Short mmCIF file of C-alpha atoms and ligand atoms in Angstrom, two decimals:
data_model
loop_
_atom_site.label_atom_id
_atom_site.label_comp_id
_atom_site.label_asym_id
_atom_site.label_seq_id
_atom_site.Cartn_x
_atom_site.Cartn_y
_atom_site.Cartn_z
CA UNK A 276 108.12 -7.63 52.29
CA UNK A 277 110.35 -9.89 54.03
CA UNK A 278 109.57 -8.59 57.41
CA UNK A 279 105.88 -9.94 56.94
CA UNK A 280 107.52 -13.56 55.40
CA UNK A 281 109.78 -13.14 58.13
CA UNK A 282 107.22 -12.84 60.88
CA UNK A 283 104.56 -14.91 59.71
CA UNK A 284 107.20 -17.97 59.61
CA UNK A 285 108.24 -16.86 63.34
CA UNK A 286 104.38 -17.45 63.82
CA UNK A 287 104.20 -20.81 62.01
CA UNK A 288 106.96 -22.05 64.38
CA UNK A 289 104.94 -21.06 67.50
CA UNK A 290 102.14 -22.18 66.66
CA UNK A 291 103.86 -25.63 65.02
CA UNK A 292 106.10 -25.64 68.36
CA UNK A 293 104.99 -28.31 71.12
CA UNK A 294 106.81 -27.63 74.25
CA UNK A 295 110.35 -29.54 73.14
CA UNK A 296 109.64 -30.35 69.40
CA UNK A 297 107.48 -28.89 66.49
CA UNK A 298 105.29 -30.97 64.63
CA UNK A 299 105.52 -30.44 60.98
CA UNK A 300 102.25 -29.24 60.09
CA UNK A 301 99.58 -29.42 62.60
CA UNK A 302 96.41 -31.81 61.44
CA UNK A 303 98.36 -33.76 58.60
CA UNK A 304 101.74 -34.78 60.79
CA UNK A 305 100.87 -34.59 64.51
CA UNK A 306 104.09 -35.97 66.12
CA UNK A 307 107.99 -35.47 65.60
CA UNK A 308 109.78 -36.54 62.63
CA UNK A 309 113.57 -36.51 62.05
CA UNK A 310 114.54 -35.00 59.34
CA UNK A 311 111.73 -32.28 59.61
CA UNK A 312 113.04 -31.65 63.17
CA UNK A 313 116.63 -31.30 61.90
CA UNK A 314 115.38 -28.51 59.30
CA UNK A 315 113.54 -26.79 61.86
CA UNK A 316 116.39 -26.36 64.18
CA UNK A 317 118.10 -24.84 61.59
CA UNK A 318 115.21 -22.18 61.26
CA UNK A 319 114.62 -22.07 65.25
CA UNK A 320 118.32 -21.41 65.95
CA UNK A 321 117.77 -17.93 64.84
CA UNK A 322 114.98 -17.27 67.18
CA UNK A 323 116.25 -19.23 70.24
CA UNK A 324 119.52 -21.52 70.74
CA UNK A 325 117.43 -23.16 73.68
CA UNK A 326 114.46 -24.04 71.64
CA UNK A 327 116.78 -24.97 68.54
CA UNK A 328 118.77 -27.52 71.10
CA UNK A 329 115.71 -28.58 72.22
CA UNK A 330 114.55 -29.80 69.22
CA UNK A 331 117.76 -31.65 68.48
CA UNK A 332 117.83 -33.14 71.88
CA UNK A 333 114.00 -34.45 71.77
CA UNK A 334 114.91 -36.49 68.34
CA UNK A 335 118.23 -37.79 70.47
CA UNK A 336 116.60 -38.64 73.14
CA UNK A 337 114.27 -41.02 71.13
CA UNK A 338 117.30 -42.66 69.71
CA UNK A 339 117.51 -46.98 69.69
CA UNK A 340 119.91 -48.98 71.95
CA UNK A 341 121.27 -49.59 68.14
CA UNK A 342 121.97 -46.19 67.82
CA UNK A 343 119.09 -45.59 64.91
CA UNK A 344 116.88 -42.44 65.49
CA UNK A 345 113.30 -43.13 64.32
CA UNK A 346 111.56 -41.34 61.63
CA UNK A 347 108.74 -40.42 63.96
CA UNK A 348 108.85 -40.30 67.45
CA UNK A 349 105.07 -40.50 69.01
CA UNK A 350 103.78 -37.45 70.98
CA UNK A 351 101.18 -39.75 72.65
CA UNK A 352 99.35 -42.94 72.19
CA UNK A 353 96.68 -41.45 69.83
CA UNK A 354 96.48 -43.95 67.42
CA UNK A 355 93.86 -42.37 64.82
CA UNK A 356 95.47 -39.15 64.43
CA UNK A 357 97.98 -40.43 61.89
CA UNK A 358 98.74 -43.80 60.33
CA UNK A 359 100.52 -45.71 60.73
CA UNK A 360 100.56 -45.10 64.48
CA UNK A 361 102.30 -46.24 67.33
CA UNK A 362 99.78 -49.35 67.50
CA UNK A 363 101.17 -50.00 64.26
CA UNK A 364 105.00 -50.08 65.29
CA UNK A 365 104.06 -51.39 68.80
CA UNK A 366 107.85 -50.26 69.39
CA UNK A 367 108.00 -50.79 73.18
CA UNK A 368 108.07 -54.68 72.28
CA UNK A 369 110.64 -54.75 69.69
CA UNK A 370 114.22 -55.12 71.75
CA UNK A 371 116.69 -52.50 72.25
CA UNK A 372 113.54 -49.52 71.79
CA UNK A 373 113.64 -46.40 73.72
CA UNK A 374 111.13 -45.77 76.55
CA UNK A 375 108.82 -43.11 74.04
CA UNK A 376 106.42 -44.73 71.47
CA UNK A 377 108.86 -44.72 68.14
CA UNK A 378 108.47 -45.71 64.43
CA UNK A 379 111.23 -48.29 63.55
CA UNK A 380 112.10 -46.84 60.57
CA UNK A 381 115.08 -44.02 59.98
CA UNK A 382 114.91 -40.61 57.76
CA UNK A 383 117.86 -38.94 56.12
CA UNK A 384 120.94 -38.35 58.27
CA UNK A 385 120.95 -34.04 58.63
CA UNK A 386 121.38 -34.22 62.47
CA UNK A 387 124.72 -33.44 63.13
CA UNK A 388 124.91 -30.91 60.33
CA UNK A 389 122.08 -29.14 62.23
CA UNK A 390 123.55 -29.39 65.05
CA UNK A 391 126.85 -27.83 63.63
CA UNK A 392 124.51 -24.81 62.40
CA UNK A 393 122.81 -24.54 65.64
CA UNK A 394 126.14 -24.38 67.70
CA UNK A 395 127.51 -21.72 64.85
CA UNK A 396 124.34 -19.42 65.25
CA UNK A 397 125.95 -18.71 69.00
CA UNK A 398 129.08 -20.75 69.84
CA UNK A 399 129.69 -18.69 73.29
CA UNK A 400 125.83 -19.97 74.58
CA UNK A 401 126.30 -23.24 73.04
CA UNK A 402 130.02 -23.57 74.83
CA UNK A 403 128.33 -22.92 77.77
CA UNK A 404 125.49 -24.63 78.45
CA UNK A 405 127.86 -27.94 76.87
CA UNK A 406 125.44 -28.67 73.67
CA UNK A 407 127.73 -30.29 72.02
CA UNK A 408 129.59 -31.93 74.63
CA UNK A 409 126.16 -33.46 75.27
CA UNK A 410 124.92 -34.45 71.49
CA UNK A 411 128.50 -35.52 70.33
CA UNK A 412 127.92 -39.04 71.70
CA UNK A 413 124.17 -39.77 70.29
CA UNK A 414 125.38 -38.22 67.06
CA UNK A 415 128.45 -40.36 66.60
CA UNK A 416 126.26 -43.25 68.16
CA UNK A 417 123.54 -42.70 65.05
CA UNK A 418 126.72 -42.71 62.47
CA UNK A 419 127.94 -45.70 63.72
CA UNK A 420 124.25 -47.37 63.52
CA UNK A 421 124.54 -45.79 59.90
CA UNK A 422 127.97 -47.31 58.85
CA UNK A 423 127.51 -50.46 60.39
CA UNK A 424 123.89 -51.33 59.59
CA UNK A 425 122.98 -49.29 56.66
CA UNK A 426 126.56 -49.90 54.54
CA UNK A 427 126.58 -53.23 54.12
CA UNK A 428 127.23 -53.64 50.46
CA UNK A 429 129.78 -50.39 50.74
CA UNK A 430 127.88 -48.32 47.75
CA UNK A 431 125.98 -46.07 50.02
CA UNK A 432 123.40 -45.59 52.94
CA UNK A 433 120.78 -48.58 52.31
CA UNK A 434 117.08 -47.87 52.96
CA UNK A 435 114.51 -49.99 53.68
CA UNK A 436 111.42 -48.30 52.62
CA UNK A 437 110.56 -45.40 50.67
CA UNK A 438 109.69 -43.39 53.79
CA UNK A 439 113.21 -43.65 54.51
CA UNK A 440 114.22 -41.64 51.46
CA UNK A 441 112.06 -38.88 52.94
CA UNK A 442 111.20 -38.52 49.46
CA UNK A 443 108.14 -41.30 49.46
CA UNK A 444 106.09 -41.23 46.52
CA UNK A 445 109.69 -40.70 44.24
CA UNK A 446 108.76 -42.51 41.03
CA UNK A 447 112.06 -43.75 41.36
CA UNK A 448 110.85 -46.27 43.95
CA UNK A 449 107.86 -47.15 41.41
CA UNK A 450 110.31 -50.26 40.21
CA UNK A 451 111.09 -51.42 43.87
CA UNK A 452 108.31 -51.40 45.10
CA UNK A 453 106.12 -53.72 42.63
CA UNK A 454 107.85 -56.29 44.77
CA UNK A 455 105.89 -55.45 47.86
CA UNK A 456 103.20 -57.61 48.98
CA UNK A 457 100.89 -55.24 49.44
CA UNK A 458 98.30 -54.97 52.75
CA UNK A 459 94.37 -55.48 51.78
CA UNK A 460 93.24 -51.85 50.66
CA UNK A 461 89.93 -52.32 52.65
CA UNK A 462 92.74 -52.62 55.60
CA UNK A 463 94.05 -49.44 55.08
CA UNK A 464 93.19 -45.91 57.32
CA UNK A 465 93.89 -42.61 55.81
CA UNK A 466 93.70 -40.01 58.30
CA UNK A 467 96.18 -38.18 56.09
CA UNK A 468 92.67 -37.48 53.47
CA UNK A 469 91.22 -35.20 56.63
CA UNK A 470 93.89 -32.62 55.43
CA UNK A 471 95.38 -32.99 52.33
CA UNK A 472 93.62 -32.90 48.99
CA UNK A 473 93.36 -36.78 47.51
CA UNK A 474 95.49 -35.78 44.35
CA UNK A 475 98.23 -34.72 46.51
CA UNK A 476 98.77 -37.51 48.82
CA UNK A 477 100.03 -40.96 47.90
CA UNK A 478 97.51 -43.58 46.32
CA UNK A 479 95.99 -46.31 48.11
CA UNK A 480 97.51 -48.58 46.23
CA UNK A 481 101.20 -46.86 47.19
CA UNK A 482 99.31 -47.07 51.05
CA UNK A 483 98.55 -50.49 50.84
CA UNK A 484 102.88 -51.61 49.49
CA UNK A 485 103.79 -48.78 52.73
CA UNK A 486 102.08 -50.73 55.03
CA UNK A 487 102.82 -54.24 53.71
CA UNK A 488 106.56 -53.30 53.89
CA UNK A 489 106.68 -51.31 57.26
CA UNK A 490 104.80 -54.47 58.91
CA UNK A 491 107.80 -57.13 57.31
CA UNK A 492 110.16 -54.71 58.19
CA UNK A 493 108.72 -54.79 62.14
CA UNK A 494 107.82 -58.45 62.45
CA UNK A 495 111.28 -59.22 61.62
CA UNK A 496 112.47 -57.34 64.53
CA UNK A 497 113.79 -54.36 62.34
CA UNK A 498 116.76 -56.39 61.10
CA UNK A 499 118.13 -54.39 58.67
CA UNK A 500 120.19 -57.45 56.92
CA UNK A 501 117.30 -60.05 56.92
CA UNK A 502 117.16 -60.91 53.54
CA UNK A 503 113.62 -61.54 53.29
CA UNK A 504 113.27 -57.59 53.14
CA UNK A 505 111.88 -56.48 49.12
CA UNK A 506 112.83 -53.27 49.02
CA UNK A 507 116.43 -52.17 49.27
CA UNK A 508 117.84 -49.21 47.71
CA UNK A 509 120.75 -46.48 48.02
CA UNK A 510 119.72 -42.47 47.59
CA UNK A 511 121.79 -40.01 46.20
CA UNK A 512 120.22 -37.18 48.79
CA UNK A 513 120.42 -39.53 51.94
CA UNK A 514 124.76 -40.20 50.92
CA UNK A 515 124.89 -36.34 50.44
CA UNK A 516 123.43 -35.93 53.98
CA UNK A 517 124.97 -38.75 55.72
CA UNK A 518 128.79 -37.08 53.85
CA UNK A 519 127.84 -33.61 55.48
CA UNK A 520 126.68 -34.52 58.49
CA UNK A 521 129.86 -36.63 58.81
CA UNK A 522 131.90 -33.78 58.23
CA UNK A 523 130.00 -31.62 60.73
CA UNK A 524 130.74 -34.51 62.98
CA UNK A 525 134.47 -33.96 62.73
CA UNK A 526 134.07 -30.62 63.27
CA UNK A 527 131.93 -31.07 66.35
CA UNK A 528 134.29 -33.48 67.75
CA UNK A 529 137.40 -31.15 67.09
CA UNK A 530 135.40 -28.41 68.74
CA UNK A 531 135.31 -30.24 72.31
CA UNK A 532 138.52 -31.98 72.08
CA UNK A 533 137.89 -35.24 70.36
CA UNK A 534 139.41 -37.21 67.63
CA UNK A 535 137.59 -35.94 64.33
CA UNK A 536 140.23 -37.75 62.09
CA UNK A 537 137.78 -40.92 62.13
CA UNK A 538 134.72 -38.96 61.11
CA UNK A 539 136.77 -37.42 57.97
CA UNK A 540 137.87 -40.37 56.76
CA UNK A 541 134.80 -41.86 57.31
CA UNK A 542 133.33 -38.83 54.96
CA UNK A 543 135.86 -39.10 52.27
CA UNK A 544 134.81 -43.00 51.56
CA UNK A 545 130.57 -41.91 51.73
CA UNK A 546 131.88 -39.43 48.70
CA UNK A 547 133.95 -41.69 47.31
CA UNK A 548 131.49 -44.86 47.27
CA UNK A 549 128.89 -41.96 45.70
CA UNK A 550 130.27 -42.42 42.56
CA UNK A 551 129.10 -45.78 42.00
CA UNK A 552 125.80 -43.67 42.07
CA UNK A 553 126.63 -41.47 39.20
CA UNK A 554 125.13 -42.29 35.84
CA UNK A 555 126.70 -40.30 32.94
CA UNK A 556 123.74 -40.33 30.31
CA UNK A 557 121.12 -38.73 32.90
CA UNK A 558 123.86 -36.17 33.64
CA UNK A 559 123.31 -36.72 37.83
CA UNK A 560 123.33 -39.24 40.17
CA UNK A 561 120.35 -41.78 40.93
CA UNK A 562 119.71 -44.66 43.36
CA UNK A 563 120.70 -48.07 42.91
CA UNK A 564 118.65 -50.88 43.73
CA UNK A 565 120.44 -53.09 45.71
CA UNK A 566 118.51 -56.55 45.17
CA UNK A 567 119.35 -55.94 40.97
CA UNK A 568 122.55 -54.38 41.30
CA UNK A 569 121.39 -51.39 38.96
CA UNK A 570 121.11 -47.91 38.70
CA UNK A 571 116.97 -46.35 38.94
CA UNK A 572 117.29 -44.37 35.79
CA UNK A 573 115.08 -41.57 36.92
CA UNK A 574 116.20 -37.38 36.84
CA UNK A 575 114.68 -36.53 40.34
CA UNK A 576 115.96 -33.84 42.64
CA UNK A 577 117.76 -36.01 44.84
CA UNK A 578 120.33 -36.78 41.97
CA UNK A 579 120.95 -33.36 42.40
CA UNK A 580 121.71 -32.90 45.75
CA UNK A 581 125.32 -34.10 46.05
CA UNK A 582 126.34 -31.00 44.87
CA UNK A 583 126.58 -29.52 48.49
CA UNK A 584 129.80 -31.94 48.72
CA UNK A 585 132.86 -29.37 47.84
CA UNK A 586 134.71 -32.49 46.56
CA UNK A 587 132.55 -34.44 44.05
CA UNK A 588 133.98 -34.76 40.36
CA UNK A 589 130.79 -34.47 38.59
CA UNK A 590 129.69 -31.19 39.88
CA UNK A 591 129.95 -28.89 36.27
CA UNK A 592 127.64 -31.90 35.09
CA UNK A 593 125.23 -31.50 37.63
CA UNK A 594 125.08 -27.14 37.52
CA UNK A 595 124.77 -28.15 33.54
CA UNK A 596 121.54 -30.77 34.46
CA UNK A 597 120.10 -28.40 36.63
CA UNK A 598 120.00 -25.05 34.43
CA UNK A 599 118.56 -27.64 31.69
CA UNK A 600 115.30 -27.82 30.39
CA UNK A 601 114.36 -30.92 33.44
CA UNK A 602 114.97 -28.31 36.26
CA UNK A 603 115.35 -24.92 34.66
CA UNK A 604 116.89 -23.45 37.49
CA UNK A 605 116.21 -19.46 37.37
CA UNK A 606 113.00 -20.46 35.41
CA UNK A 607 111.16 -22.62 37.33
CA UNK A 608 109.91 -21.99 40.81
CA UNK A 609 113.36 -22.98 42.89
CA UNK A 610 113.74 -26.34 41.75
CA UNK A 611 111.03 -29.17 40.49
CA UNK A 612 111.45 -32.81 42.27
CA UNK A 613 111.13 -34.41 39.30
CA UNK A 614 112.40 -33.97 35.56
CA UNK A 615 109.38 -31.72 33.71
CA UNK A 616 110.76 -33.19 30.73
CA UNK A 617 109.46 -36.98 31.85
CA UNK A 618 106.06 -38.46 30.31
CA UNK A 619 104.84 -39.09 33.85
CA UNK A 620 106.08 -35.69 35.61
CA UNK A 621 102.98 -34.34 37.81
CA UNK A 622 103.19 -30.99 38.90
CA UNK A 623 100.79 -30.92 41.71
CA UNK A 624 101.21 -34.60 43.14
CA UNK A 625 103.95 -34.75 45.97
CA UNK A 626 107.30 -36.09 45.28
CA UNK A 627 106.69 -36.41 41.75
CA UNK A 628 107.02 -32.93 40.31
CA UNK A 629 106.42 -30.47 42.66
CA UNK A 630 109.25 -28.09 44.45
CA UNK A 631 110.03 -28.57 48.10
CA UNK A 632 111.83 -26.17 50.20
CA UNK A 633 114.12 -28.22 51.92
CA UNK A 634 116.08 -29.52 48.56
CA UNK A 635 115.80 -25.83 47.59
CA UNK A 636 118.05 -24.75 50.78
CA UNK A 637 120.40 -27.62 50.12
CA UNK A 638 120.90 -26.97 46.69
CA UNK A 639 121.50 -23.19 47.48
CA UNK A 640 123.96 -24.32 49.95
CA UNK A 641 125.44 -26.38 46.92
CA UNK A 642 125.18 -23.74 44.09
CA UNK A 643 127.27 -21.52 47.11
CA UNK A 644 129.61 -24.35 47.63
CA UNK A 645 130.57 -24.86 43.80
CA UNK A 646 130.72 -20.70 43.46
CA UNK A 647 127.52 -19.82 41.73
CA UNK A 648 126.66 -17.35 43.82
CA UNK A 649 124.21 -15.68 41.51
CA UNK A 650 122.18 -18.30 40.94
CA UNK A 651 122.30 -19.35 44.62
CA UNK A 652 121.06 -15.77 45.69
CA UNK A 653 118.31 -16.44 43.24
CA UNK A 654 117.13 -18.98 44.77
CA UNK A 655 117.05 -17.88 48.03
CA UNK A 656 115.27 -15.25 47.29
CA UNK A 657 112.70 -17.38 45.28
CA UNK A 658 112.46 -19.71 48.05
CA UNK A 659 111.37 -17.03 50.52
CA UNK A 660 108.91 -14.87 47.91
CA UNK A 661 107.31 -18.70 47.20
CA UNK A 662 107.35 -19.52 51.16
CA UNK A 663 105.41 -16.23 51.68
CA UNK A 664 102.86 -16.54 48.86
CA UNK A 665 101.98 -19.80 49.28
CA UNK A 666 101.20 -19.61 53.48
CA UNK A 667 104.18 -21.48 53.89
CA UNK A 668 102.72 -24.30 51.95
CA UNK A 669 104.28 -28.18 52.04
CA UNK A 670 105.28 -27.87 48.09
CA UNK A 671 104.40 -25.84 45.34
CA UNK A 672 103.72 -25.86 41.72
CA UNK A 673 107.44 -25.55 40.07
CA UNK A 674 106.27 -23.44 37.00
CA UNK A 675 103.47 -21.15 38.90
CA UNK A 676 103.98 -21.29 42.45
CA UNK A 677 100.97 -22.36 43.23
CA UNK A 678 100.79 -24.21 47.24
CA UNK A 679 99.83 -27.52 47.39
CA UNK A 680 99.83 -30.14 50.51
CA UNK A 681 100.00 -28.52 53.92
CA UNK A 682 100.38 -25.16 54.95
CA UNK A 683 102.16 -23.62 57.88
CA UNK A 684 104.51 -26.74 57.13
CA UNK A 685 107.43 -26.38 59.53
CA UNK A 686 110.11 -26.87 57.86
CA UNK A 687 108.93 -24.39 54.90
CA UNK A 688 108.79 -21.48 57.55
CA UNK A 689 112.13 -22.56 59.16
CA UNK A 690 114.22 -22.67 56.30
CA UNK A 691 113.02 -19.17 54.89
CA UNK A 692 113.59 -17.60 58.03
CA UNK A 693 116.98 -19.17 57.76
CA UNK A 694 117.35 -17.90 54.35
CA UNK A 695 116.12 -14.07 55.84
CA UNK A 696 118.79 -14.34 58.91
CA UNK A 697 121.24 -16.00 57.69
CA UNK A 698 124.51 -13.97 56.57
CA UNK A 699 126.13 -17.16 56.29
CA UNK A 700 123.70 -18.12 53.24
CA UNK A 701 124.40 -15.04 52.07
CA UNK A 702 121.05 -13.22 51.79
CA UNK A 703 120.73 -10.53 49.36
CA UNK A 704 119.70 -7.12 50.60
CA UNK A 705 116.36 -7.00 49.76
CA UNK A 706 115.84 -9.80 52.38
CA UNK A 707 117.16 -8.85 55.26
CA UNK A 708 115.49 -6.25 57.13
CA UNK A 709 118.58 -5.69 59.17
CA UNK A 710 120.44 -4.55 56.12
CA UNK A 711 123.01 -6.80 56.73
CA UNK A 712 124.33 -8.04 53.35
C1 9WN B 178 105.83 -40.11 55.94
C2 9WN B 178 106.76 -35.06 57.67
C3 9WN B 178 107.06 -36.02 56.53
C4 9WN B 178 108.39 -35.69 55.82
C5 9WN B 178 108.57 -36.50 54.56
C6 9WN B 178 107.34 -36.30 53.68
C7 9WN B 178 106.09 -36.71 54.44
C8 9WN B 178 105.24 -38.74 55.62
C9 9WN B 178 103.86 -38.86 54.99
O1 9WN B 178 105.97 -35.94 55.62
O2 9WN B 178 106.19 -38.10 54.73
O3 9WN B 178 107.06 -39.94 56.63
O4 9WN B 178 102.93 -39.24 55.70
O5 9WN B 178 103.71 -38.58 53.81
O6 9WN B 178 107.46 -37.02 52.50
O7 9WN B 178 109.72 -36.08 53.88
O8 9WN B 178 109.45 -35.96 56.69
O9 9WN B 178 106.80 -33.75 57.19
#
């Protein structure tokens, strides 16, 4: 059984795989994104430390003078194949913008971490051809973008638009982003309808507030303090990332001789200015919204994902939310994205019910972390069975399984092949074909 998961995700990743990047599903996304490139290293290192540096190093090597690495990085000037394009972003005008076509927006911070996991997969190839002797200095470069751009109030990561969260459509933006003047709708391309189902894309309306904000976010030069921005908020998910990638960054720069002291005390005040993200009564964490000063009092997966820190106080809370009857973990299919206990939970629509495989690997890594190694083997195993079944589908129905969005999505076949050849994971035995654990 997994042999077949395991090779049709090898095939996904061919197919998906464009010379030095993969896109993340081919028709809906057509050029590189970051985060999705991140998770997909993590999958690729297992088939080829080459291809999974490559991937890192293509994202790096669309980084900003600033330091920021884009959300999407343009694999040519074909403007109608997604939208907004790169006659949109127009990036080669803005100052400071690297010589490929780039989005001026960010995504999560998982970089470094995959780029820890990549060197790990085969530290005597990765000493040797000097990966991280070369990444090291984009990676801290990004980090220092983050901290000194992106912190300014000293509560978390700010983010500038919902595509920033990774998590667009969260209805925990819903609030924020009634503030956004929206873009006409008659204005507004969807090339995104030619492959995805209607019901499981954003609305027009959500469209019309994207666009409105990603154009004041360009025409003022993407300057991420100009108060004039509407929508400013802080993610529980994107301070777990930033945290563990900042910690892989101290362990990088140990690894080639570098000061990592910097990087963990840099890490220990991301966890510690998380709290101010904790809110007791939903039993999780939840974004704040900077231009209020108060907590988004939504139960959505990404108040869930801190738990891959080792060192946050709330995580018995957290293992309590998550075996509740919002996320039913060991019930539900891996883990919803929203609470199924919440009048406006959708199962089918995006980041508004549905289960995603990427904050099913991190919270495996997090049930691991916190010693619920049952449960975490459960998952993994889920999250491979449900990767298989569904043709490696974008999300998936959390109570039936059933795939929704994209198939051969990337970062769905990467992350179950991770979760097949990975002993550090700790596959069960039924999953590995190698019989290894
Ligand atoms: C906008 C590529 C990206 C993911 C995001 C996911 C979706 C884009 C979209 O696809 O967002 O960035 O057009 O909906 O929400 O997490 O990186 O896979």
């Amino acid at each position: 059984m997994s042999a077949l998961i395991e090779s049709a995700a090898i095939q996904v990743l061919r197919e998906n795989w464009r010379g030095t990047y993969t896109v993340p599903a081919r028709g809906l996304y057509p050029h590189q994104w970051s985060w999705d490139s991140a998770f997909i290293a993590i999958g690729l290192r297992h088939l080829s430390p080459r291809r999974a540096q490559l991937e890192l190093e293509s994202i790096l090597s669309a980084q900003w003078q600033d330091g920021r690495l884009p959300q999407i990085v343009f694999s040519s000037a074909d403007d109608g194949a997604y939208s907004p394009g790169p006659g949109f972003w127009r990036s080669q005008l803005l100052p400071g913008s690297p010589s490929l076509p780039t989005a001026g927006l960010i995504q999560p911070p998982n970089h470094a971490l995959a780029a820890l996991l990549v060197h790990e997969a085969n530290p005597e190839e990765s000493h040797r051809n000097g990966f991280l002797d070369r990444v090291y200095p984009s990676l801290a470069a990004w980090h220092r973008y983050l901290r000194t751009r992106r912190a300014t109030h000293g509560i978390g990561l700010e983010l500038v638009h919902p595509w920033e969260t990774g998590m667009d459509n969260s209805p925990s933006w819903d609030a924020p982003i009634e503030r956004v003047p929206g873009v006409p709708i008659e204005e507004i391309e969807r090339p995104d309808l030619l492959h995805a189902e209607v019901s499981e894309r954003p609305s027009n309306q959500d469209y019309s507030r994207y666009l409105g904000l990603a154009a004041a976010y360009r025409d003022c030069g993407l300057d991420d303090t100009n108060p004039s921005l509407p929508f400013r908020v802080v993610d529980p998910a994107t301070t777990a990332l930033w945290a563990e990638s900042e910690r892989a960054l101290g362990i990088i720069a140990r690894a080639i001789g570098q000061d990592a002291v910097p990087h963990e005390q840099e890490r220990r005040r991301i966890v510690e200015n998380l709290e101010a993200q904790w809110v007791e009564h939903l039993g999780c964490y939840a974004p704040i919204d900077v231009l209020t000063g108060r907590a988004i009092e939504h139960r959505t997966v990404s108040g869930l994902i801190p738990l891959m820190l080792a060192d946050i106080p709330h995580s018995d809370d957290l293992l309590r939310t998550l075996r509740g009857p919002g996320f039913r973990l060991g019930h539900a299919v891996m883990v919803p994205s929203y609470d199924l206990e919440a009048d406006d939970v959708d199962l089918a629509l995006y980041w508004r019910g549905p289960s995603w495989f990427n904050t099913a690997w991190l919270l495996m890594r997090g049930l691991r972390t916190h010693g619920a190694h049952e449960e975490a083997n459960a998952l993994a195993e889920q999250l491979v069975r449900h990767a298989g079944a569904s043709e490696f589908a974008e999300y998936v129905d959390p109570l039936t399984g059933a795939a929704h969005g994209s198939r051969a999505f990337s970062w769905t076949a990467a992350l179950a092949l991770d979760v097949i050849r990975s002993e550090e994971t700790g596959i069960t035995a039924s999953y590995d074909p190698r019989g290894r654990r």
